[in-house]
mmCIF file of C-alpha atoms in Angstrom:
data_model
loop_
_atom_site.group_PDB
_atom_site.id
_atom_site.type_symbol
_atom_site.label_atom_id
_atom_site.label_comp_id
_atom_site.label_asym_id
_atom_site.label_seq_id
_atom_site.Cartn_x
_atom_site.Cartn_y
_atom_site.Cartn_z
ATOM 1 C CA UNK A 1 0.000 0.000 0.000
ATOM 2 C CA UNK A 2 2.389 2.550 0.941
ATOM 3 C CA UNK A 3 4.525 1.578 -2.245
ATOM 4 C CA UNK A 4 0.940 2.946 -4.410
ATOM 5 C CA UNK A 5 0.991 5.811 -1.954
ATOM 6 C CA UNK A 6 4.614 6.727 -3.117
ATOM 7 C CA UNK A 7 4.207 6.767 -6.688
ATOM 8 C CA UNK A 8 0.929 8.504 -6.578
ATOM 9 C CA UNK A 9 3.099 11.432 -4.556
ATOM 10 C CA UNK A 10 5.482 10.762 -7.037
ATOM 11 C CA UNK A 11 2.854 12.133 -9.731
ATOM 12 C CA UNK A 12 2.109 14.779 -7.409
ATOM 13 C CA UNK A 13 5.841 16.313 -7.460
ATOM 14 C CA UNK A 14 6.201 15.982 -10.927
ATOM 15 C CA UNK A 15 3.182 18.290 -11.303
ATOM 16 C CA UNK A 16 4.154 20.688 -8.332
ATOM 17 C CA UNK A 17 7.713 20.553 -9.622
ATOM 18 C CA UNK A 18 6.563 22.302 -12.891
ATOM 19 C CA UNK A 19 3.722 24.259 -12.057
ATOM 20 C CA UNK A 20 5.273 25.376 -8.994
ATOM 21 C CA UNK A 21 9.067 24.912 -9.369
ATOM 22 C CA UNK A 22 8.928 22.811 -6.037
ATOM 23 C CA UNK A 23 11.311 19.859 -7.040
ATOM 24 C CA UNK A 24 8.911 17.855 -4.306
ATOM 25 C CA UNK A 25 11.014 18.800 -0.897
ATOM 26 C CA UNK A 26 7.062 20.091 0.370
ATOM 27 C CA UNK A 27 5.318 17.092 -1.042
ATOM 28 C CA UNK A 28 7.672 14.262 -0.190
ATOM 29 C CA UNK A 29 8.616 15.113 3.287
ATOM 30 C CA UNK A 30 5.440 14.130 5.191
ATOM 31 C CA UNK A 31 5.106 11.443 3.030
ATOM 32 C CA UNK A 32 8.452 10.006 3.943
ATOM 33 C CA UNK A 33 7.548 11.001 7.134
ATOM 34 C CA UNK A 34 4.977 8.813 7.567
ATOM 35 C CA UNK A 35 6.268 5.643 5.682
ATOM 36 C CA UNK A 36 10.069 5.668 7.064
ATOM 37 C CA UNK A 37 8.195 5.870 11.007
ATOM 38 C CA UNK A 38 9.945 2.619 11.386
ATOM 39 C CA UNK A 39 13.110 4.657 12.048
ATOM 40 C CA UNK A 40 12.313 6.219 14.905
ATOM 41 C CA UNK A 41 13.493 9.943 15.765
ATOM 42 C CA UNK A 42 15.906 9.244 12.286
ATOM 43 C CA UNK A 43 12.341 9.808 10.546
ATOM 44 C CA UNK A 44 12.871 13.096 9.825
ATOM 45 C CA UNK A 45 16.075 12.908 8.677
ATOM 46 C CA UNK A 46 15.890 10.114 6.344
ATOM 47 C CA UNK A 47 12.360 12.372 4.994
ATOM 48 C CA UNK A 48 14.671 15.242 4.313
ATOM 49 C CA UNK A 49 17.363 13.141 3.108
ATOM 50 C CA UNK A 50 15.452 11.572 0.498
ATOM 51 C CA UNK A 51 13.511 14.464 -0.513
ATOM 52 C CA UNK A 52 17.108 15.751 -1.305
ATOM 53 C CA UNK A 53 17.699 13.294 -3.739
ATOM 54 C CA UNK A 54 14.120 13.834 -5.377
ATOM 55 C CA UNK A 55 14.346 17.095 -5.638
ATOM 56 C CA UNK A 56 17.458 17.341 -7.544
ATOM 57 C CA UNK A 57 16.804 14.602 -9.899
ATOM 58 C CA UNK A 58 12.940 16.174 -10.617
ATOM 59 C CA UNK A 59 14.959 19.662 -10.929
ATOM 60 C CA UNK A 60 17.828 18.464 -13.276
ATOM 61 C CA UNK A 61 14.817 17.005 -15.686
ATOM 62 C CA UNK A 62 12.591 19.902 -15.371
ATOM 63 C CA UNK A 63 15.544 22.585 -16.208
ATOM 64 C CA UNK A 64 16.851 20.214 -18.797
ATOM 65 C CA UNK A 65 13.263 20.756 -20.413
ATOM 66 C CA UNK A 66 13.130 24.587 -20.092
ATOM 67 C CA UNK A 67 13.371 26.744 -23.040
ATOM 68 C CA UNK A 68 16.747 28.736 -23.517
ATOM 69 C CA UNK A 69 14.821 32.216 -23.336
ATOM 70 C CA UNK A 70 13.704 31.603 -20.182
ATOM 71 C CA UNK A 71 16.990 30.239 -18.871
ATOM 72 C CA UNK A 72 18.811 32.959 -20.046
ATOM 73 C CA UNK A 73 17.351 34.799 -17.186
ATOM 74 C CA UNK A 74 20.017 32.976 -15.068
ATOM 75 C CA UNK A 75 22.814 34.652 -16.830
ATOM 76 C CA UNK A 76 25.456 37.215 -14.127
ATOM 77 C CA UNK A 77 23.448 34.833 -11.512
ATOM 78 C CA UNK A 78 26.869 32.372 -11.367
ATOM 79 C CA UNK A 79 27.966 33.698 -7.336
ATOM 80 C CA UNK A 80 24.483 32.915 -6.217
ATOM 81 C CA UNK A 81 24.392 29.646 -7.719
ATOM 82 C CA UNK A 82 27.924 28.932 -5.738
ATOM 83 C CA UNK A 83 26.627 30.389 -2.867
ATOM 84 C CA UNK A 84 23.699 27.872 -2.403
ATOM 85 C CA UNK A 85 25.485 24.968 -3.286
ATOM 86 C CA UNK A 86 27.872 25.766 -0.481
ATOM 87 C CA UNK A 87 24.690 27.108 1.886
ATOM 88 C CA UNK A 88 23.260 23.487 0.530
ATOM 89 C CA UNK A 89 26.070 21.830 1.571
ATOM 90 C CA UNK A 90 25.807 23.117 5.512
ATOM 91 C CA UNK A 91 22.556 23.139 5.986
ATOM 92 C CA UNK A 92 22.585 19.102 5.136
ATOM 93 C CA UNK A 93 25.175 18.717 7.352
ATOM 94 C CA UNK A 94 23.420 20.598 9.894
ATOM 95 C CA UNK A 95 20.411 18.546 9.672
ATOM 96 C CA UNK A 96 22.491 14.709 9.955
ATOM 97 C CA UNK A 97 23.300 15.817 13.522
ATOM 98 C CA UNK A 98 20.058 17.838 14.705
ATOM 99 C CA UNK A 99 17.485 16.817 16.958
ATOM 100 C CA UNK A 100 14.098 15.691 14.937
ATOM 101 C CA UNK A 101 11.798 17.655 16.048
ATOM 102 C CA UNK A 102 13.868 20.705 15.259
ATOM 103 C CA UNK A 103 13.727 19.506 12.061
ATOM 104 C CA UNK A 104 9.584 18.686 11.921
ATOM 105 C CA UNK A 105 8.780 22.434 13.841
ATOM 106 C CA UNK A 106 11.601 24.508 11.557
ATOM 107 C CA UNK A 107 9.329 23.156 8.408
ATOM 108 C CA UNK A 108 6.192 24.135 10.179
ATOM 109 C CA UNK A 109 6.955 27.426 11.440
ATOM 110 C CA UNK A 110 8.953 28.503 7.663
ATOM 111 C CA UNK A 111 5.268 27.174 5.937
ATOM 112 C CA UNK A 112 3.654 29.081 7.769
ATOM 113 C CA UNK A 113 5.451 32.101 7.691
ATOM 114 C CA UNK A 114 5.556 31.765 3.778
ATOM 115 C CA UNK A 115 2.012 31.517 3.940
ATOM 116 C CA UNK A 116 1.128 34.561 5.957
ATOM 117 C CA UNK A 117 3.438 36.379 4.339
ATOM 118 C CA UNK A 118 2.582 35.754 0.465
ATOM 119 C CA UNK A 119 -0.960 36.171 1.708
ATOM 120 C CA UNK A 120 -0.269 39.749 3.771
ATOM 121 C CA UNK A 121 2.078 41.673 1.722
ATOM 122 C CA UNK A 122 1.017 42.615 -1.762
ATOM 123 C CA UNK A 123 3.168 41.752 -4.794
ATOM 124 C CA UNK A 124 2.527 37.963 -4.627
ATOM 125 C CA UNK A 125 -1.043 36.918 -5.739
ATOM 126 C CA UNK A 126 -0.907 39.661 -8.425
ATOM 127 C CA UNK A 127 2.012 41.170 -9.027
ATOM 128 C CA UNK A 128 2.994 44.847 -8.799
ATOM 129 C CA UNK A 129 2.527 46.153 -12.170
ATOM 130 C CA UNK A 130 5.586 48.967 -11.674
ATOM 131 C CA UNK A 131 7.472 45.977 -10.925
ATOM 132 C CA UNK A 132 6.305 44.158 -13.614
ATOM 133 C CA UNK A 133 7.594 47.103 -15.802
ATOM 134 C CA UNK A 134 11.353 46.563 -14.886
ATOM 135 C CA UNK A 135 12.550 42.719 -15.528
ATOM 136 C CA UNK A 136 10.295 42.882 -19.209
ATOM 137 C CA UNK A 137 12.394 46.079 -20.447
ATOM 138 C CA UNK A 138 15.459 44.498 -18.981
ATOM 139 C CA UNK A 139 16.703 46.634 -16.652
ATOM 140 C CA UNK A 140 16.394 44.891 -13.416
ATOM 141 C CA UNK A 141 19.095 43.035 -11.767
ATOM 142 C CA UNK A 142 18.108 39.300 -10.741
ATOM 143 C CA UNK A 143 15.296 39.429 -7.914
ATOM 144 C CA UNK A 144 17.824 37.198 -5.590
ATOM 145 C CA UNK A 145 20.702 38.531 -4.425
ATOM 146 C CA UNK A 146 23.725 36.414 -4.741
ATOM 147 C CA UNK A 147 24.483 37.124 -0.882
ATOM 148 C CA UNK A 148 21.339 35.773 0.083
ATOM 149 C CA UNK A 149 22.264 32.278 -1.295
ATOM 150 C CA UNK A 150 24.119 30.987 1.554
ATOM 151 C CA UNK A 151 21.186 31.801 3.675
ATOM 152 C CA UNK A 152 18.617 30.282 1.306
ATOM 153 C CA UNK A 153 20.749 27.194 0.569
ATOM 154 C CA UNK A 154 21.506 26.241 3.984
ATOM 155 C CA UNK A 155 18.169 26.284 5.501
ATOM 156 C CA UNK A 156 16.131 25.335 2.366
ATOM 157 C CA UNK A 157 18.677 21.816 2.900
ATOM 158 C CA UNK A 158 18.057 21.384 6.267
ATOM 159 C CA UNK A 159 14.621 21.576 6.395
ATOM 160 C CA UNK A 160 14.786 19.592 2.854
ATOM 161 C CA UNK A 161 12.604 21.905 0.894
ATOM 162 C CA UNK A 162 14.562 22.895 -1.942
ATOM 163 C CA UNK A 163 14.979 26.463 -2.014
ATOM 164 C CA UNK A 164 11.335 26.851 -3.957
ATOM 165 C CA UNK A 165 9.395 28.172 -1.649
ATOM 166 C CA UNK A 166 12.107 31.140 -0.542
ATOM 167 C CA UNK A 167 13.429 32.018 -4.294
ATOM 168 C CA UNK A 168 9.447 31.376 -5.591
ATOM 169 C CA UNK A 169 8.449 34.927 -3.402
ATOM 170 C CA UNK A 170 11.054 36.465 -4.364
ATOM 171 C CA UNK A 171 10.923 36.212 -7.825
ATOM 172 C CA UNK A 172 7.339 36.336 -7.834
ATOM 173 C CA UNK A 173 7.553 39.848 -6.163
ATOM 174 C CA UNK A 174 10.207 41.584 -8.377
ATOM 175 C CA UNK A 175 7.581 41.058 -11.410
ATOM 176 C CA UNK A 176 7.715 37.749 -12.971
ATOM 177 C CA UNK A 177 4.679 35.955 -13.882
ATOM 178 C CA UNK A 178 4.128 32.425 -11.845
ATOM 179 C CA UNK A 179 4.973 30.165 -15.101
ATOM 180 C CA UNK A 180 8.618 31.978 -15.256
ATOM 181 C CA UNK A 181 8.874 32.180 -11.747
ATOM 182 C CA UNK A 182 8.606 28.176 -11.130
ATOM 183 C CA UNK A 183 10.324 27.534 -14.534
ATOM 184 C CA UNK A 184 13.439 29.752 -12.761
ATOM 185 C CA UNK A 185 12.541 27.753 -9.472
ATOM 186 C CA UNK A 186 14.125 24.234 -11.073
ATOM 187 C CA UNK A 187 17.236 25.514 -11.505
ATOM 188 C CA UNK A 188 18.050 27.002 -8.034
ATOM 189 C CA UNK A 189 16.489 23.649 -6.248
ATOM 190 C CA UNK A 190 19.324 22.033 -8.717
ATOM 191 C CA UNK A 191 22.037 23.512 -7.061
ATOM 192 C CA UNK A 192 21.130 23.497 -3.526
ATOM 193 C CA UNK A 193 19.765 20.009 -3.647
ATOM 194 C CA UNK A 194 22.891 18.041 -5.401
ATOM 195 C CA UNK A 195 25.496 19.033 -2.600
ATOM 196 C CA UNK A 196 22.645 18.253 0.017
ATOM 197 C CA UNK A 197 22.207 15.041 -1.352
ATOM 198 C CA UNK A 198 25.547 14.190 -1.422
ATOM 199 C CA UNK A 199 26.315 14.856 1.948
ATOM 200 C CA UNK A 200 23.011 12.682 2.981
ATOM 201 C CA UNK A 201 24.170 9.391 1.088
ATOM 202 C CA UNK A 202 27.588 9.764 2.569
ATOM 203 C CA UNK A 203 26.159 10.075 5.939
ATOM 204 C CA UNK A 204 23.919 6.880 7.800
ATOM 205 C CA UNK A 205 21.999 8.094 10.721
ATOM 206 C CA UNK A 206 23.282 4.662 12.844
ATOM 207 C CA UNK A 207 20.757 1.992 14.537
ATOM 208 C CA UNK A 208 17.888 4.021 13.409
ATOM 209 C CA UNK A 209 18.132 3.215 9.689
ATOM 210 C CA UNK A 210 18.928 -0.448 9.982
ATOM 211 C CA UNK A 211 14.809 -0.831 10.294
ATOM 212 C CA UNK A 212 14.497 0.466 6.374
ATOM 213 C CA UNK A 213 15.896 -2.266 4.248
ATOM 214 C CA UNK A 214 16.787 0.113 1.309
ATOM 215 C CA UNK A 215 18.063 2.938 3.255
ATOM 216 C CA UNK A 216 21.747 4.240 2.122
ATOM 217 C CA UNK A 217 23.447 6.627 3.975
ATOM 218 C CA UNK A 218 20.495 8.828 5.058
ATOM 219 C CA UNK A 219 18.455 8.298 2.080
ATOM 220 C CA UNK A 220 15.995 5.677 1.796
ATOM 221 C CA UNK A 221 16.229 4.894 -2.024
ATOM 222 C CA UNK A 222 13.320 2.227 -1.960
ATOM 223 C CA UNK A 223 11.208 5.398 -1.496
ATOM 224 C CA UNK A 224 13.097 7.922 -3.859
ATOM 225 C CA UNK A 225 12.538 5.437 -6.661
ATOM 226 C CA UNK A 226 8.879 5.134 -6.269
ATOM 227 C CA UNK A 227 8.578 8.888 -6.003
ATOM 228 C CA UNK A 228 10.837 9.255 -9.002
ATOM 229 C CA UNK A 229 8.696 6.567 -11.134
ATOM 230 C CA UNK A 230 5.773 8.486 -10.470
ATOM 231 C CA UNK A 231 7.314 12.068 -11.323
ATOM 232 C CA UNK A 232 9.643 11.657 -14.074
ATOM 233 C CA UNK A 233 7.356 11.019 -16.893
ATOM 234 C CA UNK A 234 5.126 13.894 -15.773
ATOM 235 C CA UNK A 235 7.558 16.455 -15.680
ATOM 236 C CA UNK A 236 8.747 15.390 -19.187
ATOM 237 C CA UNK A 237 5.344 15.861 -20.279
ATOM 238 C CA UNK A 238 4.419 18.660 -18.649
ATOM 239 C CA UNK A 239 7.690 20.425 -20.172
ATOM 240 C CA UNK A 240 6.598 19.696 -23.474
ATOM 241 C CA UNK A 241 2.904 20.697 -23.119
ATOM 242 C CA UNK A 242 3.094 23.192 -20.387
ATOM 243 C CA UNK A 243 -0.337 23.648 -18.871
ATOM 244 C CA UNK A 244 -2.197 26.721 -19.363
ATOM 245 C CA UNK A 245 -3.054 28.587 -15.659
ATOM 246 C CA UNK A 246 -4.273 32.150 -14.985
ATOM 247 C CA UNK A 247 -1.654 33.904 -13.367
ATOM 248 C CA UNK A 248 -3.533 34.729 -10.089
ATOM 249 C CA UNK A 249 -5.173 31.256 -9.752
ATOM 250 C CA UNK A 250 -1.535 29.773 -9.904
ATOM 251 C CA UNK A 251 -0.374 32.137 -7.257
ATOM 252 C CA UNK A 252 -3.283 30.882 -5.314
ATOM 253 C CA UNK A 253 -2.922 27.177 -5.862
ATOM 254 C CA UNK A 254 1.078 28.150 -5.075
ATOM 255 C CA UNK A 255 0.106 28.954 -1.148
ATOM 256 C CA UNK A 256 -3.381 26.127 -0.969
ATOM 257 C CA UNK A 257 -0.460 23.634 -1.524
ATOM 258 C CA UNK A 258 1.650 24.951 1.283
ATOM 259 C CA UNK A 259 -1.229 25.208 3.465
ATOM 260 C CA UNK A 260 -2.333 21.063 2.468
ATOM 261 C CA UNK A 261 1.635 20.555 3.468
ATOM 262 C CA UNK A 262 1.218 22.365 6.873
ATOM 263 C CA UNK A 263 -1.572 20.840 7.595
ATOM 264 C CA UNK A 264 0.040 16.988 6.842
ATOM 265 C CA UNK A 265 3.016 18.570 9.021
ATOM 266 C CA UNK A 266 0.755 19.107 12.104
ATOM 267 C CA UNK A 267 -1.372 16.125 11.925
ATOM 268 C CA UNK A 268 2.025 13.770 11.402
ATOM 269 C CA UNK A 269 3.723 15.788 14.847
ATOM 270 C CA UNK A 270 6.892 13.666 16.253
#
């Protein structure tokens, strides 16, 4: 049963990977959650350690997909990439060693504070048309500072959720409609996820992992596959045939999926 469960959240981050740039860190964390509880306190862990791997695989695919014009975006954006690779890097190494329910609580609280905030401050379910104005005549510098990438990279790995859902605002806010903004989303999760998930496989959380038959290092791959077998072919589809959403109602359906996560976080409480 819980293998079905898997790959039907495996379609699920496929979807919310190209709609919503998410890579699947949001999606596949309570999931893993709740099917890895035969590792005890590790649980969480393991959840963000395989999300890791999911993530970057789903974002790989999904930027590999992208058309150039959009990509191109990216360009003078090379110290920010570093910058959350490295942030990436110490925010997974952060999370082998910290207690669980630091873990669990750090997602809530961040979930909901994206929440309140994309729903409180203007610029997110429509965006500011005088900022609108500056990134289509190409004179606005990228909306996320390279210096913020340490920041973004370190805590979007240790709470496993990509980067998405702090570059996503961000973006959103300096003008970019929601199809560009999750397209740009892939890229980012790419580099904070890889060094993540590196550190995660290299890393076993001891006696608490020996209870998941196909866990290495952190990750439990038994899972990761399932969840990739359900998302792969949908994000190659999707790519191809992007789906056609009004910009406001995917802003919307951008927060009602953080608030479903939040709500799977506090039900499934350590």
């Amino acid at each position: 049963m819980s293998a079905l469960v898997l790959v039907v959240v495996g379609v699920l981050t496929g979807l919310t990977t190209v709609v919503f740039g998410f890579g699947g860190g949001f999606v596949t964390v309570p999931v893993i959650v709740w099917v890895d509880a035969a590792a005890g306190p590790a649980a969480a862990t393991v959840a963000v350690a395989t999300s890791s791997l999911v993530m970057v695989v789903n974002a790989v695919v999904a930027t590999a997909a992208t058309p150039r014009p959009v990509l191109r975006r990216l360009r003078g954006t090379a110290p920010l990439l570093v910058l959350l690779g490295i942030g990436g890097l110490g925010g997974a190494v952060a999370a082998c060693s910290a207690p669980a329910r630091l873990i669990h609580w750090g997602f809530v609280v961040y979930l909901a504070v994206t929440v309140v905030d994309g729903l409180a401050r203007p610029g997110f379910l429509r965006p500011a048309p005088a900022a609108a104005a500056a990134p289509a005549a190409g004179r606005r510098a990228f909306a996320v500072p390279a210096a913020s990438g340490l920041p973004i990279g370190a805590v979007a790995a240790f709470l496993g959720v990509g980067g998405s859902v702090m570059t996503v605002p961000l973006l959103r806010r300096s003008g970019l409609p929601m199809g560009v903004t999750a397209a740009l989303a892939n890229p980012l999760t790419a580099c904070v996820s890889a060094p993540a998930c590196a550190v995660f496989l290299a890393t076993a959380q001891g006696a608490d992992t020996r209870a998941l038959v196909s866990a290495f290092g952190s990750v439990d791959l038994g899972a990761a596959a399932l969840l990739l077998l359900g998302a792969l072919p949908v994000v190659v589809l999707l790519r191809r045939r992007p789906p056609r959403i009004a910009d406001r109602l995917h802003a919307g359906g951008y927060l009602a999926l953080l608030c479903l996560v939040l709500t799977a976080m506090l039900v499934r409480t350590p």
